[in-house]
Amino acid sequence: MSLYVKSMQNGSLILFWVAIIVAVMTFAGVLGSQWDMVSSGVASPYESHSPSAILMVLTALASGLSSAAWPFFGAALLWLLDARLPIRGAGE
């Protein structure tokens, strides 16, 4: 079985893991960049007064979930189509 056929059969699983990886990496990147801005003394554009740790975490979490929305939607759509359509092996 070729790599293409295996990828097409497991497309929803692949997209699901891509969504998780994207969410975690975006969360870490945004949190790290905001932590660097706060520790360097530069004001964050998201905060009006003093830096708040909970606001930084919530902003990073929202960014991570926002960036993972499309891959997760694609995984859900492929999973739904695979469950609903009776066509098996059409890509082989």
JSON list of C-alpha atoms in Angstrom, two decimals:
[
{"chain": "A", "resi": 1, "resn": "MET", "atom": "CA", "xyz": [0.00, 0.00, 0.00]},
{"chain": "A", "resi": 2, "resn": "SER", "atom": "CA", "xyz": [1.44, 3.35, -1.00]},
{"chain": "A", "resi": 3, "resn": "LEU", "atom": "CA", "xyz": [1.97, 6.32, 1.28]},
{"chain": "A", "resi": 4, "resn": "TYR", "atom": "CA", "xyz": [-0.72, 8.25, -0.60]},
{"chain": "A", "resi": 5, "resn": "VAL", "atom": "CA", "xyz": [-3.37, 5.60, 0.00]},
{"chain": "A", "resi": 6, "resn": "LYS", "atom": "CA", "xyz": [-2.47, 5.31, 3.68]},
{"chain": "A", "resi": 7, "resn": "SER", "atom": "CA", "xyz": [-2.59, 9.10, 4.03]},
{"chain": "A", "resi": 8, "resn": "MET", "atom": "CA", "xyz": [-5.99, 9.30, 2.38]},
{"chain": "A", "resi": 9, "resn": "GLN", "atom": "CA", "xyz": [-7.39, 6.53, 4.58]},
{"chain": "A", "resi": 10, "resn": "ASN", "atom": "CA", "xyz": [-6.11, 8.23, 7.74]},
{"chain": "A", "resi": 11, "resn": "GLY", "atom": "CA", "xyz": [-6.67, 11.84, 6.66]},
{"chain": "A", "resi": 12, "resn": "SER", "atom": "CA", "xyz": [-8.94, 12.78, 9.54]},
{"chain": "A", "resi": 13, "resn": "LEU", "atom": "CA", "xyz": [-6.52, 11.35, 12.11]},
{"chain": "A", "resi": 14, "resn": "ILE", "atom": "CA", "xyz": [-3.59, 13.19, 10.51]},
{"chain": "A", "resi": 15, "resn": "LEU", "atom": "CA", "xyz": [-5.48, 16.50, 10.48]},
{"chain": "A", "resi": 16, "resn": "PHE", "atom": "CA", "xyz": [-6.58, 15.98, 14.09]},
{"chain": "A", "resi": 17, "resn": "TRP", "atom": "CA", "xyz": [-2.97, 15.59, 15.26]},
{"chain": "A", "resi": 18, "resn": "VAL", "atom": "CA", "xyz": [-1.90, 18.54, 13.11]},
{"chain": "A", "resi": 19, "resn": "ALA", "atom": "CA", "xyz": [-4.57, 20.65, 14.85]},
{"chain": "A", "resi": 20, "resn": "ILE", "atom": "CA", "xyz": [-3.28, 19.61, 18.27]},
{"chain": "A", "resi": 21, "resn": "ILE", "atom": "CA", "xyz": [0.34, 20.33, 17.32]},
{"chain": "A", "resi": 22, "resn": "VAL", "atom": "CA", "xyz": [-0.60, 23.72, 15.81]},
{"chain": "A", "resi": 23, "resn": "ALA", "atom": "CA", "xyz": [-2.56, 24.67, 18.93]},
{"chain": "A", "resi": 24, "resn": "VAL", "atom": "CA", "xyz": [0.27, 23.73, 21.30]},
{"chain": "A", "resi": 25, "resn": "MET", "atom": "CA", "xyz": [2.99, 25.39, 19.23]},
{"chain": "A", "resi": 26, "resn": "THR", "atom": "CA", "xyz": [0.97, 28.61, 18.77]},
{"chain": "A", "resi": 27, "resn": "PHE", "atom": "CA", "xyz": [0.15, 28.69, 22.48]},
{"chain": "A", "resi": 28, "resn": "ALA", "atom": "CA", "xyz": [3.83, 28.31, 23.38]},
{"chain": "A", "resi": 29, "resn": "GLY", "atom": "CA", "xyz": [4.94, 30.89, 20.81]},
{"chain": "A", "resi": 30, "resn": "VAL", "atom": "CA", "xyz": [2.43, 33.55, 21.81]},
{"chain": "A", "resi": 31, "resn": "LEU", "atom": "CA", "xyz": [3.00, 32.96, 25.52]},
{"chain": "A", "resi": 32, "resn": "GLY", "atom": "CA", "xyz": [6.76, 33.10, 25.04]},
{"chain": "A", "resi": 33, "resn": "SER", "atom": "CA", "xyz": [6.64, 36.31, 23.02]},
{"chain": "A", "resi": 34, "resn": "GLN", "atom": "CA", "xyz": [4.34, 38.01, 25.52]},
{"chain": "A", "resi": 35, "resn": "TRP", "atom": "CA", "xyz": [6.52, 36.87, 28.41]},
{"chain": "A", "resi": 36, "resn": "ASP", "atom": "CA", "xyz": [9.54, 38.37, 26.62]},
{"chain": "A", "resi": 37, "resn": "MET", "atom": "CA", "xyz": [7.70, 41.67, 26.14]},
{"chain": "A", "resi": 38, "resn": "VAL", "atom": "CA", "xyz": [6.69, 41.82, 29.80]},
{"chain": "A", "resi": 39, "resn": "SER", "atom": "CA", "xyz": [10.11, 40.87, 31.11]},
{"chain": "A", "resi": 40, "resn": "SER", "atom": "CA", "xyz": [11.86, 43.37, 28.82]},
{"chain": "A", "resi": 41, "resn": "GLY", "atom": "CA", "xyz": [9.69, 46.27, 29.96]},
{"chain": "A", "resi": 42, "resn": "VAL", "atom": "CA", "xyz": [7.96, 46.84, 26.60]},
{"chain": "A", "resi": 43, "resn": "ALA", "atom": "CA", "xyz": [4.20, 47.20, 27.01]},
{"chain": "A", "resi": 44, "resn": "SER", "atom": "CA", "xyz": [2.07, 44.56, 25.32]},
{"chain": "A", "resi": 45, "resn": "PRO", "atom": "CA", "xyz": [-0.47, 45.92, 22.83]},
{"chain": "A", "resi": 46, "resn": "TYR", "atom": "CA", "xyz": [-3.13, 43.68, 24.45]},
{"chain": "A", "resi": 47, "resn": "GLU", "atom": "CA", "xyz": [-2.84, 45.24, 27.89]},
{"chain": "A", "resi": 48, "resn": "SER", "atom": "CA", "xyz": [-3.70, 48.76, 28.89]},
{"chain": "A", "resi": 49, "resn": "HIS", "atom": "CA", "xyz": [-2.11, 48.94, 32.35]},
{"chain": "A", "resi": 50, "resn": "SER", "atom": "CA", "xyz": [-0.12, 46.39, 34.28]},
{"chain": "A", "resi": 51, "resn": "PRO", "atom": "CA", "xyz": [0.79, 42.98, 32.85]},
{"chain": "A", "resi": 52, "resn": "SER", "atom": "CA", "xyz": [-1.44, 40.21, 34.10]},
{"chain": "A", "resi": 53, "resn": "ALA", "atom": "CA", "xyz": [-0.38, 36.56, 33.94]},
{"chain": "A", "resi": 54, "resn": "ILE", "atom": "CA", "xyz": [-3.92, 35.32, 33.47]},
{"chain": "A", "resi": 55, "resn": "LEU", "atom": "CA", "xyz": [-4.46, 37.71, 30.55]},
{"chain": "A", "resi": 56, "resn": "MET", "atom": "CA", "xyz": [-1.27, 36.48, 28.90]},
{"chain": "A", "resi": 57, "resn": "VAL", "atom": "CA", "xyz": [-2.31, 32.85, 29.27]},
{"chain": "A", "resi": 58, "resn": "LEU", "atom": "CA", "xyz": [-5.84, 33.52, 28.01]},
{"chain": "A", "resi": 59, "resn": "THR", "atom": "CA", "xyz": [-4.53, 35.44, 25.00]},
{"chain": "A", "resi": 60, "resn": "ALA", "atom": "CA", "xyz": [-2.10, 32.64, 24.17]},
{"chain": "A", "resi": 61, "resn": "LEU", "atom": "CA", "xyz": [-4.84, 30.02, 24.61]},
{"chain": "A", "resi": 62, "resn": "ALA", "atom": "CA", "xyz": [-7.24, 31.92, 22.36]},
{"chain": "A", "resi": 63, "resn": "SER", "atom": "CA", "xyz": [-4.54, 32.29, 19.70]},
{"chain": "A", "resi": 64, "resn": "GLY", "atom": "CA", "xyz": [-3.70, 28.60, 19.86]},
{"chain": "A", "resi": 65, "resn": "LEU", "atom": "CA", "xyz": [-7.32, 27.51, 19.56]},
{"chain": "A", "resi": 66, "resn": "SER", "atom": "CA", "xyz": [-7.97, 30.01, 16.79]},
{"chain": "A", "resi": 67, "resn": "SER", "atom": "CA", "xyz": [-5.05, 28.76, 14.72]},
{"chain": "A", "resi": 68, "resn": "ALA", "atom": "CA", "xyz": [-6.09, 25.12, 15.16]},
{"chain": "A", "resi": 69, "resn": "ALA", "atom": "CA", "xyz": [-9.71, 25.70, 14.16]},
{"chain": "A", "resi": 70, "resn": "TRP", "atom": "CA", "xyz": [-9.32, 25.03, 10.42]},
{"chain": "A", "resi": 71, "resn": "PRO", "atom": "CA", "xyz": [-7.31, 21.80, 10.67]},
{"chain": "A", "resi": 72, "resn": "PHE", "atom": "CA", "xyz": [-9.74, 20.54, 13.31]},
{"chain": "A", "resi": 73, "resn": "PHE", "atom": "CA", "xyz": [-12.71, 21.47, 11.11]},
{"chain": "A", "resi": 74, "resn": "GLY", "atom": "CA", "xyz": [-11.08, 19.59, 8.23]},
{"chain": "A", "resi": 75, "resn": "ALA", "atom": "CA", "xyz": [-10.54, 16.53, 10.41]},
{"chain": "A", "resi": 76, "resn": "ALA", "atom": "CA", "xyz": [-14.15, 16.58, 11.57]},
{"chain": "A", "resi": 77, "resn": "LEU", "atom": "CA", "xyz": [-15.41, 16.98, 8.01]},
{"chain": "A", "resi": 78, "resn": "LEU", "atom": "CA", "xyz": [-13.30, 14.09, 6.71]},
{"chain": "A", "resi": 79, "resn": "TRP", "atom": "CA", "xyz": [-14.36, 11.90, 9.60]},
{"chain": "A", "resi": 80, "resn": "LEU", "atom": "CA", "xyz": [-18.01, 12.71, 8.98]},
{"chain": "A", "resi": 81, "resn": "LEU", "atom": "CA", "xyz": [-17.75, 12.07, 5.24]},
{"chain": "A", "resi": 82, "resn": "ASP", "atom": "CA", "xyz": [-15.92, 8.80, 5.85]},
{"chain": "A", "resi": 83, "resn": "ALA", "atom": "CA", "xyz": [-18.62, 7.66, 8.27]},
{"chain": "A", "resi": 84, "resn": "ARG", "atom": "CA", "xyz": [-21.55, 8.71, 6.04]},
{"chain": "A", "resi": 85, "resn": "LEU", "atom": "CA", "xyz": [-20.39, 7.74, 2.54]},
{"chain": "A", "resi": 86, "resn": "PRO", "atom": "CA", "xyz": [-20.41, 4.04, 1.71]},
{"chain": "A", "resi": 87, "resn": "ILE", "atom": "CA", "xyz": [-17.62, 4.36, -0.88]},
{"chain": "A", "resi": 88, "resn": "ARG", "atom": "CA", "xyz": [-14.54, 2.39, 0.22]},
{"chain": "A", "resi": 89, "resn": "GLY", "atom": "CA", "xyz": [-11.31, 2.12, -1.70]},
{"chain": "A", "resi": 90, "resn": "ALA", "atom": "CA", "xyz": [-12.23, 4.71, -4.32]},
{"chain": "A", "resi": 91, "resn": "GLY", "atom": "CA", "xyz": [-8.79, 6.33, -4.11]},
{"chain": "A", "resi": 92, "resn": "GLU", "atom": "CA", "xyz": [-6.86, 3.12, -4.76]}
]
